[in-house]
Amino acid sequence: MEETPSLLKRAGTDKLREVFLKYASLQKDGEHYMTSEDFVRKFLGLFVESSFNDESVRLLAGIADTSKDGLISFSEFQAFEGLLCAPDALYRTAFQLFDRQGNGTVSYADFADVVQKTELHSKIPFSLDGTFIKRYFGDKKQRLINYAEFTQLLHDFHEEHAMEAFRSKDPAGTGFISPLDFQDIIVKVKRHLLTPDVKDNLLAVTEGHRVSFPYFIAFTSLLNNMELIKQIYLYATKGSRTEMVTKDELLYAAQTMSQITPLEIDILFQLTGAVNQPGRIDYSDLSNIGPEHYTKHITHRLAEIKAVDSPNDRSALIQVLEATYRFTLASFAGATGATVVYPIDLVKTRMQNQRTGSMIGEIAYRNSWDCFKKVIRHEGILGLYRGLLPQLMGVAPEKAIKLTVNDFVRDNLSDKRGNIPVWGEVVAGACGGAAQVIFTNPLEIVKIRLQVAGEIAGGSKISALSVVRELGFLGLYKGARACLLRDVNFSAIYFPTYAHTKAALADKDGYNHPLSLLAAGAIAGVPAASLVTPADVIKTRLQVAARTGQTTYTGVWDATKKIMAEEGPRAFWKGTAARVCRSSPQFGVTLVTYELLQRLFYVDFGGNQPKGSQGTKPGLPIDSTLGGEQPKPDHIGGYHAAVPLLTGIESKFGLYLPRFGRGVGASAPAGTATGS
């Protein structure tokens, strides 16, 4: 499910009270209350170690404890749930962390008290008597800051802390610091913005030279503005996430954004050059060096397995396991899609098999709807599912083969960034279509014979086994050339169209909601299904047993000539509407099921994942001190966002609270960090 804190729906009072009472351990004057540990450790699942830091837990609990009495009542619990649903929930949560008195303002004492308890202050102390503090709280530090002013204070404070750190490393005022000092400041002050790729290349981007103050400010500004950089890239590429852009192209696009300077663009290309190849970048480069935002899409996974530590560990066995994994999921997806649209498939087959030549008298069906009604009238509802069993036996491995081979070829034709040229997409799709024919042609011919069997009144009962006995092994591959003509072209059209439609329907972060996946699959099915209908008609005529008086065909070319001569060109497009109505939703359901299964049962084999499908759980940011678990089932309503928001206070503002402080493994007094 795609959720962000500003889009969460409030939980019902009764359900919320039920959850509250489950964790409230204290009863006072007939009322139930949560203690700090009840709320933070048991309910939120943060600071779970036995050596947790008491003061950090009390600070976090104080966000919900607006009365500041050390206990959380149900009304406070419910009020905080509502706050978590607000559009500016992150800033409001941070404000309540600093509002130590619960009076709706932040005093100097409140601000200093929280700042002095953070890990950053213990590593690089911030001057709480300097001009920056006096500009906000007044010379005598008696001014109170309201919520709106606090948001600006919090934003400016972290930038001021970075500049103060630079000054501490440059006591002589030269305007330069050493590469090691630069690395030390960035790791400590901008720790919340560092991805592994950036952290590992901090020294590389300096090239061994001293770092100037302008370079330092531009570097920190770049880290702060990566989301804006992504928007500039998308503007330069007109929405494409795979197009490579040069520095000049990005500079031209950045002219409209006054926040981004040419020096920041230079540093961006230095960073991406240190991580990958220099010269050109694409969206994946920006994702690698840009921190994950705390409001990224939430996917609740049922299983998550990391099969390899890195792509370099991909052995032949791992690749076989990856293919088996995809084949299994694709089988379920294919069976689901086929079952949903099978009645349409039956109608399509009967319409395509209906002859209009001079040898045949009355036409059985006027149109697809007439066929649908007559099947129900004469054969019952179950008549719409004639041949479903062999269809499921065939379509599950059919779709599995098609999807697995397509994915395999795409992986091998993609570059290291995961991008693939259009010709590669066409080849991958065509290979998937060709691979499925070898397996599915026998099942397809059995299915079709069973589907048209109901048209013959009083005829002998036909079973799948009797059809196999009648045709023999070679007969089961009758019409295989037409199948290849149909399926190779279908897949060559479908998969590239699906990939590009999916990308076009993705949100600004490149993420696809399940509905956009369904829409992409359905839309791609329209041109693919309609354009290969002539091949499907020929295949059907070759595979269906001709009745007395009907024209027989010896092959693809023979069928093409005879259909054209006897029925005209329109005959090649018979059943187009039914075919589109079947294939379009079928592949839409199949593809959305396939990709959702990969999200729910996530296994990282070190290869490529479907783009737009990397729905991330609300995990903890890099080097988080909270030590939390993933959100629990009891995190209902606004509490879905509680853990992401509290970790967001770290990842956006750098306000890391000490994680350890007492019990086993704690060697430092409470309020002091011993590790994270």
XYZ file of C-alpha atoms in Angstrom:
676
model
C 0.000 0.000 0.000
C 1.322 3.414 -0.866
C 1.194 5.704 2.129
C 2.806 8.881 3.306
C 2.146 10.512 6.657
C 0.083 13.305 5.057
C -2.247 10.745 3.472
C -2.909 8.510 6.482
C -6.466 8.074 7.720
C -7.316 8.465 11.398
C -7.952 5.303 13.394
C -11.326 4.737 15.069
C -11.572 5.664 18.751
C -12.677 2.200 19.882
C -9.879 0.406 18.031
C -7.344 2.948 19.247
C -8.509 2.500 22.845
C -8.191 -1.273 22.475
C -4.573 -0.875 21.363
C -3.853 1.652 24.125
C -5.158 -0.613 26.879
C -3.027 -3.470 25.530
C 0.165 -1.534 26.326
C -0.896 0.700 29.243
C 0.709 -0.858 32.337
C -0.232 1.760 34.936
C -3.642 2.419 36.472
C -4.208 5.570 38.528
C -7.513 6.887 39.940
C -9.406 4.476 37.680
C -7.595 5.672 34.527
C -5.050 3.745 32.473
C -1.707 5.264 31.476
C 1.331 4.340 29.418
C 4.759 4.867 30.936
C 7.661 6.084 28.794
C 8.851 2.512 28.326
C 5.335 1.297 27.518
C 5.058 3.825 24.707
C 8.561 3.883 23.240
C 9.908 0.400 23.835
C 6.827 -1.840 23.937
C 4.382 -0.060 21.629
C 6.698 1.676 19.128
C 9.365 -1.033 19.363
C 12.280 1.427 19.701
C 15.326 1.172 21.995
C 14.672 -2.542 22.411
C 18.054 -3.467 23.914
C 18.369 -4.090 27.649
C 21.057 -1.388 27.801
C 18.780 1.302 26.380
C 19.316 4.963 27.250
C 16.700 6.100 29.797
C 16.900 9.784 28.939
C 16.449 9.165 25.211
C 13.333 7.089 25.900
C 11.910 9.821 28.150
C 12.606 12.484 25.518
C 10.760 10.532 22.829
C 7.863 9.708 25.135
C 7.637 13.418 25.943
C 6.553 14.065 22.355
C 3.204 12.408 23.104
C 3.154 13.369 26.800
C 1.930 16.945 26.345
C 1.108 17.306 30.070
C 4.775 16.479 30.845
C 3.839 14.411 33.897
C 5.782 11.364 32.757
C 2.616 9.412 31.807
C 0.646 9.159 28.579
C -3.137 9.140 28.905
C -5.504 7.824 26.259
C -6.426 11.366 25.217
C -2.717 12.163 24.677
C -2.224 8.866 22.852
C -5.132 9.691 20.534
C -4.027 13.309 20.059
C -0.550 12.183 18.948
C -2.154 9.733 16.491
C -3.979 12.695 14.967
C -0.790 14.758 14.805
C 0.913 11.955 12.857
C -1.743 12.351 10.138
C -0.964 16.072 9.669
C 0.781 17.186 6.431
C 3.628 18.753 8.484
C 3.778 15.887 10.981
C 7.593 15.681 10.903
C 8.107 19.294 11.987
C 5.281 19.119 14.541
C 6.741 15.974 16.052
C 10.162 17.618 16.286
C 8.546 20.720 17.863
C 6.917 18.619 20.570
C 10.301 16.998 21.257
C 11.712 20.460 22.087
C 8.591 21.811 23.809
C 9.678 20.449 27.185
C 7.081 22.433 29.168
C 4.115 21.583 26.946
C 3.057 25.229 26.591
C 3.291 25.497 22.795
C 6.625 27.362 22.727
C 10.329 26.514 22.862
C 12.553 28.408 25.260
C 16.319 28.678 25.154
C 16.538 26.258 28.088
C 14.329 23.729 26.257
C 16.378 23.998 23.062
C 19.739 23.772 24.838
C 18.584 20.823 26.959
C 17.648 18.666 23.945
C 20.630 19.730 21.807
C 23.099 18.897 24.579
C 21.685 15.368 24.768
C 22.271 14.615 21.065
C 25.205 12.567 19.837
C 26.328 15.303 17.449
C 26.794 17.813 20.270
C 28.891 15.286 22.198
C 31.195 14.891 19.174
C 31.262 18.487 17.881
C 29.931 20.830 20.586
C 27.817 23.735 19.381
C 28.245 27.151 20.976
C 24.967 27.874 22.748
C 26.189 31.375 23.664
C 27.037 32.476 20.125
C 25.434 35.055 17.863
C 23.262 32.450 16.104
C 21.417 31.554 19.314
C 21.089 35.222 20.278
C 19.525 36.080 16.919
C 16.714 33.627 17.661
C 16.323 33.835 21.451
C 17.523 37.400 22.031
C 20.669 38.706 23.760
C 19.328 37.615 27.143
C 17.966 34.330 25.705
C 14.511 34.994 27.101
C 12.533 35.035 23.862
C 10.098 32.155 23.301
C 9.903 30.535 19.865
C 6.520 29.472 18.464
C 5.985 26.543 16.096
C 6.332 28.462 12.817
C 9.568 30.155 13.947
C 10.876 26.873 15.331
C 10.736 25.224 11.902
C 13.142 27.852 10.557
C 15.360 27.613 13.644
C 15.695 23.848 13.220
C 16.538 24.231 9.534
C 19.178 26.928 10.110
C 20.655 25.308 13.227
C 22.106 22.319 11.423
C 23.700 24.464 8.708
C 25.177 26.727 11.383
C 26.538 23.674 13.190
C 28.345 22.613 10.008
C 29.912 26.055 9.584
C 30.965 26.132 13.224
C 32.589 22.746 12.760
C 34.522 24.121 9.756
C 35.734 27.085 11.824
C 36.877 24.742 14.593
C 39.039 22.851 12.049
C 40.426 26.123 10.654
C 41.512 28.098 13.738
C 43.908 30.249 11.699
C 41.098 31.401 9.393
C 42.789 30.326 6.144
C 39.496 29.306 4.539
C 40.781 25.765 3.996
C 40.683 22.452 5.868
C 42.435 19.157 5.193
C 40.692 16.269 3.383
C 40.656 14.238 6.624
C 39.058 17.129 8.542
C 36.505 17.470 5.725
C 35.668 13.778 5.999
C 35.416 13.987 9.791
C 32.976 16.927 9.701
C 30.765 15.453 6.993
C 30.582 12.059 8.706
C 29.637 13.637 12.026
C 27.489 16.623 11.045
C 25.890 15.291 7.846
C 25.790 11.661 8.890
C 22.024 11.542 8.294
C 22.494 12.479 4.613
C 25.261 10.021 3.742
C 24.537 6.981 1.628
C 27.228 4.261 1.596
C 28.445 5.401 -1.834
C 28.954 8.996 -0.675
C 30.506 8.002 2.651
C 33.025 5.711 0.937
C 34.128 8.414 -1.520
C 34.470 11.507 0.670
C 38.259 11.467 0.374
C 38.174 10.530 -3.313
C 36.239 13.681 -4.304
C 38.861 15.908 -2.662
C 41.580 14.315 -4.847
C 43.992 14.883 -1.971
C 43.648 18.686 -2.106
C 42.670 20.987 0.723
C 38.955 21.775 0.874
C 37.907 25.424 0.637
C 34.996 26.911 2.564
C 32.942 27.531 -0.645
C 33.481 23.886 -1.674
C 32.470 22.718 1.812
C 29.264 24.801 1.775
C 28.414 23.666 -1.771
C 28.969 20.017 -0.795
C 26.657 20.216 2.221
C 24.084 22.152 0.188
C 24.165 19.469 -2.504
C 23.442 16.761 0.066
C 20.519 18.820 1.374
C 19.089 19.386 -2.104
C 19.277 15.944 -3.737
C 15.497 15.786 -4.155
C 15.658 19.088 -6.036
C 18.533 17.761 -8.152
C 16.325 14.813 -9.111
C 13.605 17.201 -10.271
C 16.142 19.126 -12.369
C 17.279 15.865 -13.957
C 13.683 14.892 -14.788
C 13.143 18.360 -16.267
C 16.248 17.931 -18.435
C 15.153 14.469 -19.658
C 11.442 15.312 -19.997
C 10.512 12.715 -17.394
C 12.800 9.858 -18.450
C 14.722 8.094 -15.670
C 17.085 6.209 -17.958
C 18.370 8.930 -20.304
C 21.999 9.885 -19.753
C 22.694 13.604 -19.343
C 25.940 15.568 -19.482
C 27.070 18.243 -17.061
C 26.232 20.957 -19.585
C 22.693 19.629 -20.050
C 22.119 19.545 -16.286
C 23.614 23.042 -15.881
C 21.230 24.365 -18.511
C 18.238 22.795 -16.749
C 19.458 24.047 -13.346
C 19.384 27.688 -14.450
C 15.726 27.877 -13.442
C 16.588 26.781 -9.862
C 18.384 29.543 -7.994
C 19.204 27.184 -5.104
C 21.555 25.079 -7.244
C 24.917 26.555 -8.224
C 27.402 25.454 -10.917
C 29.812 24.460 -8.123
C 27.200 22.053 -6.741
C 26.758 20.553 -10.218
C 30.558 20.133 -10.447
C 30.585 18.300 -7.116
C 27.643 16.143 -8.220
C 29.598 14.920 -11.244
C 32.687 14.403 -9.080
C 30.643 12.191 -6.757
C 28.972 10.192 -9.512
C 32.309 9.871 -11.296
C 33.901 8.465 -8.154
C 31.052 5.970 -7.771
C 30.528 5.027 -11.439
C 31.862 6.224 -14.774
C 32.342 9.990 -15.149
C 30.865 12.149 -17.890
C 27.163 11.291 -17.924
C 24.618 10.473 -15.242
C 21.118 9.036 -15.051
C 18.467 8.849 -12.340
C 19.982 5.750 -10.735
C 23.187 7.714 -10.048
C 21.182 10.305 -8.139
C 19.385 7.591 -6.190
C 22.718 6.042 -5.208
C 24.059 9.254 -3.679
C 20.763 10.759 -2.483
C 19.476 9.732 0.962
C 16.217 7.805 1.167
C 13.442 10.067 2.383
C 11.572 8.931 5.465
C 8.210 9.152 3.636
C 9.139 6.658 0.920
C 6.418 4.228 -0.033
C 5.491 1.578 2.473
C 5.331 -2.032 1.300
C 4.431 -4.556 3.985
C 6.482 -7.607 3.023
C 5.532 -11.089 4.152
C 9.084 -12.322 3.672
C 12.432 -10.684 3.036
C 15.567 -12.674 2.256
C 19.004 -11.470 1.185
C 20.509 -14.340 -0.789
C 23.844 -12.598 -1.451
C 25.735 -9.773 0.219
C 26.610 -8.085 -3.079
C 26.111 -8.597 -6.851
C 29.700 -9.868 -7.022
C 28.617 -12.933 -5.034
C 26.145 -14.110 -7.703
C 27.159 -17.697 -8.450
C 25.630 -20.004 -11.052
C 23.567 -21.641 -8.302
C 22.204 -18.261 -7.171
C 21.176 -17.451 -10.745
C 19.384 -20.805 -11.027
C 17.603 -20.122 -7.732
C 16.627 -16.668 -8.981
C 15.124 -18.177 -12.155
C 13.257 -20.774 -10.057
C 11.943 -18.024 -7.760
C 10.681 -15.975 -10.698
C 9.220 -19.055 -12.398
C 7.235 -19.966 -9.278
C 5.817 -16.472 -8.775
C 5.036 -16.135 -12.482
C 3.149 -19.446 -12.400
C 0.808 -18.150 -9.694
C 0.441 -14.865 -11.542
C -0.337 -16.590 -14.843
C -2.972 -18.854 -13.294
C -4.627 -15.853 -11.638
C -4.770 -13.858 -14.851
C -6.078 -16.783 -16.917
C -8.888 -17.632 -14.504
C -10.149 -14.051 -14.455
C -10.590 -13.806 -18.228
C -11.229 -17.411 -19.274
C -14.900 -16.868 -20.294
C -13.772 -14.137 -22.705
C -11.163 -16.498 -24.126
C -13.813 -19.143 -24.809
C -16.035 -16.629 -26.620
C -13.049 -15.402 -28.631
C -12.172 -18.931 -29.743
C -15.733 -19.754 -30.841
C -16.041 -16.494 -32.769
C -12.751 -17.094 -34.569
C -13.739 -20.661 -35.489
C -17.101 -19.551 -36.959
C -16.994 -19.890 -40.768
C -18.806 -17.571 -43.159
C -18.075 -19.354 -46.414
C -20.713 -20.585 -48.899
C -20.405 -24.159 -47.622
C -21.898 -23.256 -44.228
C -25.504 -22.398 -43.588
C -26.773 -20.632 -40.509
C -24.322 -18.567 -38.491
C -24.285 -19.741 -34.880
C -23.376 -16.400 -33.251
C -24.120 -12.880 -34.438
C -21.446 -11.299 -32.228
C -19.404 -11.928 -29.086
C -22.230 -10.918 -26.732
C -24.651 -13.233 -28.562
C -22.104 -16.058 -28.218
C -21.738 -15.353 -24.501
C -25.512 -15.501 -23.917
C -25.988 -18.678 -25.958
C -23.205 -20.513 -24.124
C -24.882 -19.743 -20.790
C -28.368 -20.656 -22.142
C -27.388 -23.986 -23.696
C -24.393 -25.072 -21.618
C -24.809 -23.249 -18.297
C -22.352 -21.057 -16.430
C -19.858 -23.900 -16.297
C -19.905 -23.932 -20.093
C -17.914 -20.699 -19.974
C -15.129 -22.635 -18.275
C -14.894 -25.590 -20.684
C -11.230 -26.509 -20.994
C -10.163 -24.411 -17.984
C -8.191 -27.225 -16.343
C -5.829 -27.833 -19.285
C -5.712 -24.053 -19.704
C -4.491 -23.626 -16.121
C -2.084 -26.531 -16.515
C -0.711 -24.773 -19.545
C -1.027 -21.085 -18.778
C 0.770 -21.237 -15.425
C 4.027 -22.587 -16.901
C 3.354 -20.658 -20.134
C 3.323 -17.279 -18.404
C 6.102 -18.443 -16.102
C 8.314 -19.340 -19.076
C 7.460 -16.114 -20.890
C 8.077 -13.851 -17.889
C 11.165 -15.710 -16.676
C 12.856 -15.793 -20.092
C 11.969 -12.145 -20.728
C 13.456 -11.160 -17.348
C 16.543 -13.323 -17.929
C 17.297 -11.836 -21.351
C 16.568 -8.290 -20.103
C 19.028 -8.800 -17.240
C 21.742 -9.942 -19.633
C 21.136 -7.117 -22.116
C 20.994 -4.408 -19.430
C 24.000 -2.310 -18.495
C 25.308 -2.118 -14.927
C 22.856 0.690 -14.187
C 19.958 -1.610 -15.048
C 19.098 0.267 -18.269
C 18.277 -1.567 -21.494
C 17.941 -0.206 -25.063
C 14.623 -0.540 -26.889
C 16.032 -3.164 -29.261
C 17.066 -5.170 -26.196
C 13.533 -4.970 -24.813
C 12.128 -6.208 -28.143
C 14.620 -9.104 -28.299
C 13.888 -10.078 -24.678
C 10.146 -10.089 -25.329
C 10.524 -12.079 -28.543
C 12.664 -14.679 -26.761
C 10.016 -15.011 -24.052
C 7.306 -15.532 -26.674
C 9.332 -18.125 -28.580
C 10.206 -20.083 -25.430
C 6.597 -20.461 -24.378
C 5.418 -21.931 -27.712
C 7.539 -25.050 -27.288
C 5.702 -25.884 -24.095
C 2.258 -24.458 -24.690
C 1.359 -25.454 -28.245
C 0.161 -28.968 -27.237
C -1.909 -27.578 -24.371
C -3.296 -24.823 -26.592
C -4.577 -27.273 -29.203
C -6.230 -29.473 -26.545
C -7.859 -26.407 -24.971
C -9.264 -25.199 -28.297
C -10.703 -28.614 -29.203
C -12.474 -28.732 -25.841
C -13.734 -25.153 -26.157
C -15.520 -25.790 -29.473
C -16.784 -29.235 -28.487
C -19.940 -27.765 -26.971
C -21.016 -26.399 -30.350
C -21.817 -29.904 -31.657
C -25.222 -30.940 -30.325
C -25.440 -34.609 -29.356
C -21.811 -35.231 -30.219
C -19.732 -37.759 -28.330
C -18.111 -36.528 -25.156
C -14.592 -35.252 -25.772
C -11.884 -35.314 -23.110
C -8.345 -33.969 -23.048
C -6.966 -37.528 -23.129
C -9.036 -38.463 -26.187
C -7.746 -35.399 -28.055
C -4.132 -36.348 -27.249
C -4.708 -39.936 -28.439
C -6.307 -38.729 -31.661
C -3.589 -36.226 -32.563
C -0.441 -38.038 -31.446
C 2.816 -36.279 -30.514
C 3.415 -34.514 -33.833
C -0.243 -33.553 -34.097
C 0.030 -31.675 -30.814
C 2.375 -29.262 -32.583
C -0.029 -28.535 -35.407
C -0.111 -24.790 -35.958
C 3.183 -24.268 -34.109
C 4.445 -21.933 -36.838
C 1.356 -19.790 -36.450
C 1.838 -19.894 -32.690
C 5.366 -18.616 -33.133
C 4.126 -15.955 -35.531
C 1.597 -14.842 -32.937
C 3.459 -15.187 -29.644
C 6.872 -13.908 -30.705
C 5.329 -10.752 -32.142
C 2.922 -10.364 -29.222
C 5.697 -10.498 -26.636
C 8.030 -8.317 -28.707
C 5.311 -5.639 -28.716
C 3.926 -6.210 -25.231
C 6.931 -6.164 -22.909
C 8.615 -2.985 -24.236
C 5.213 -1.240 -24.266
C 4.546 -2.377 -20.699
C 7.935 -1.212 -19.444
C 7.573 2.263 -20.953
C 3.916 2.638 -19.952
C 4.781 1.613 -16.397
C 7.544 4.219 -16.292
C 5.162 6.875 -17.631
C 2.574 6.049 -14.950
C 5.095 6.003 -12.075
C 5.054 8.810 -9.540
C 7.788 11.438 -9.215
C 9.935 8.987 -7.238
C 9.661 6.330 -9.958
C 7.384 4.156 -7.803
C 4.388 2.289 -9.230
C 1.218 1.881 -7.194
C -0.544 -1.454 -7.838
C -3.248 0.370 -9.823
C -0.649 1.910 -12.129
C 0.881 -1.539 -12.650
C -2.553 -2.922 -13.546
C -3.217 -0.024 -15.908
C 0.205 -0.411 -17.582
C -0.355 -4.125 -18.135
C -3.840 -3.562 -19.561
C -2.795 -0.672 -21.823
C 0.178 -2.590 -23.236
C -2.130 -5.493 -24.059
C -4.256 -3.454 -26.479
C -1.734 -2.970 -29.340
C -0.038 -6.307 -28.700
C -3.256 -8.331 -28.788
C -4.905 -6.514 -31.691
C -1.932 -6.389 -34.056
C -1.303 -10.155 -33.913
C -4.959 -11.186 -34.364
C -4.417 -12.425 -37.977
C -1.801 -14.883 -36.734
C -4.185 -15.962 -33.957
C -6.990 -16.601 -36.482
C -4.689 -18.726 -38.643
C -3.486 -20.656 -35.594
C -7.053 -21.347 -34.475
C -8.084 -22.606 -37.936
C -5.080 -24.921 -38.102
C -5.630 -26.378 -34.652
C -9.419 -26.871 -34.688
C -10.695 -30.074 -36.252
C -12.627 -29.194 -39.459
C -16.194 -30.490 -39.630
C -17.845 -32.007 -42.703
C -17.930 -29.477 -45.528
C -15.443 -27.100 -43.971
C -12.208 -26.076 -45.654
C -9.074 -27.815 -44.414
C -5.623 -26.216 -44.272
C -2.170 -27.722 -44.683
C -0.102 -24.893 -43.254
C 0.201 -21.197 -42.458
C 0.529 -20.001 -46.040
C -2.205 -22.355 -47.273
C -4.565 -21.113 -44.551
C -3.742 -17.485 -45.354
C -4.569 -17.916 -49.051
C -7.785 -19.876 -48.497
C -9.161 -17.547 -45.803
C -8.450 -14.542 -48.006
C -10.079 -16.168 -51.036
C -13.167 -17.529 -49.263
C -13.855 -14.938 -46.574
C -11.898 -11.803 -47.472
C -9.421 -9.743 -45.411
C -11.944 -8.994 -42.653
C -11.849 -12.641 -41.609
C -8.290 -12.159 -40.337
C -9.576 -9.707 -37.735
C -12.359 -11.906 -36.380
C -12.471 -11.890 -32.617
C -10.183 -8.853 -32.332
C -12.432 -7.203 -29.763
C -12.756 -10.431 -27.753
C -9.012 -11.019 -27.990
C -8.214 -7.524 -26.740
C -10.851 -7.828 -24.018
C -9.226 -11.070 -22.916
C -5.493 -10.410 -23.364
C -5.482 -6.846 -22.081
C -7.003 -7.531 -18.633
C -5.345 -10.954 -18.431
C -1.863 -9.540 -18.808
C -2.768 -6.598 -16.603
C -3.790 -8.978 -13.796
C -0.838 -11.285 -14.484
C 1.808 -8.553 -14.398
C 0.429 -6.759 -11.350
C 0.212 -10.105 -9.518
C 3.757 -11.013 -10.573
C 5.274 -7.743 -9.414
C 3.266 -7.577 -6.185
C 4.368 -11.118 -5.328
C 7.970 -9.991 -5.787
C 7.310 -7.157 -3.348
C 5.553 -9.321 -0.767
C 8.019 -12.225 -0.976
C 11.176 -10.206 -1.550
C 14.387 -12.091 -2.225
C 17.516 -10.147 -3.145
C 19.609 -12.324 -5.469
C 21.929 -9.443 -6.321
C 20.357 -9.016 -9.763
C 17.949 -6.474 -11.216
C 14.604 -5.829 -9.533
C 11.547 -4.656 -11.502
C 11.832 -0.893 -11.873
C 9.092 1.024 -10.140
C 8.466 -1.907 -7.843
C 11.033 -1.323 -5.168
C 8.527 -0.446 -2.516
C 10.582 0.011 0.605
C 9.469 -0.654 4.108
C 9.863 2.241 6.518
C 13.297 1.169 7.607
C 15.758 2.991 9.816
C 18.180 5.490 8.290
C 21.894 4.829 8.045
C 23.576 4.445 11.456
C 20.273 4.987 13.268
C 20.405 5.103 17.064
C 16.767 4.150 17.587
C 17.377 0.430 17.177
C 13.745 -0.155 16.288
C 11.750 -2.976 14.814
C 9.438 -2.587 11.843
C 5.968 -1.177 12.552
C 3.659 -3.679 14.254
C 0.046 -4.636 13.433
C -1.002 -2.474 16.396
C 0.393 0.593 14.633
C -2.973 1.656 13.221
C -4.111 4.953 11.713
C -1.511 7.667 12.182
C 0.742 5.255 14.059
C 1.595 3.648 10.697
C 3.885 6.666 10.319
C 5.218 6.828 13.902
C 8.450 4.903 13.333
C 9.211 6.548 9.943
C 8.564 9.991 11.449
C 10.739 9.472 14.501
C 13.530 8.105 12.335
C 12.865 11.070 10.046
C 13.821 13.401 12.901
C 17.224 11.736 12.650
C 17.425 11.507 8.867
C 16.231 15.062 8.152
C 17.507 17.053 11.130
C 20.429 14.911 12.338
C 19.019 14.812 15.887
C 20.482 11.451 16.941
C 19.736 10.540 20.554
C 22.072 8.215 22.492
C 20.958 4.627 22.099
C 22.725 2.952 25.025
C 23.222 4.117 28.555
C 22.486 1.514 31.209
C 22.537 -2.209 31.940
C 24.580 -4.812 30.099
C 27.047 -3.355 27.633
C 26.706 0.204 28.946
C 29.948 1.658 30.183
C 28.968 5.304 29.983
C 26.497 7.204 32.174
C 22.983 7.892 30.975
C 22.844 10.615 28.369
C 26.155 9.642 26.795
C 26.501 7.689 23.556
C 28.457 4.485 23.679
C 27.688 3.352 20.156
C 24.919 3.091 17.645
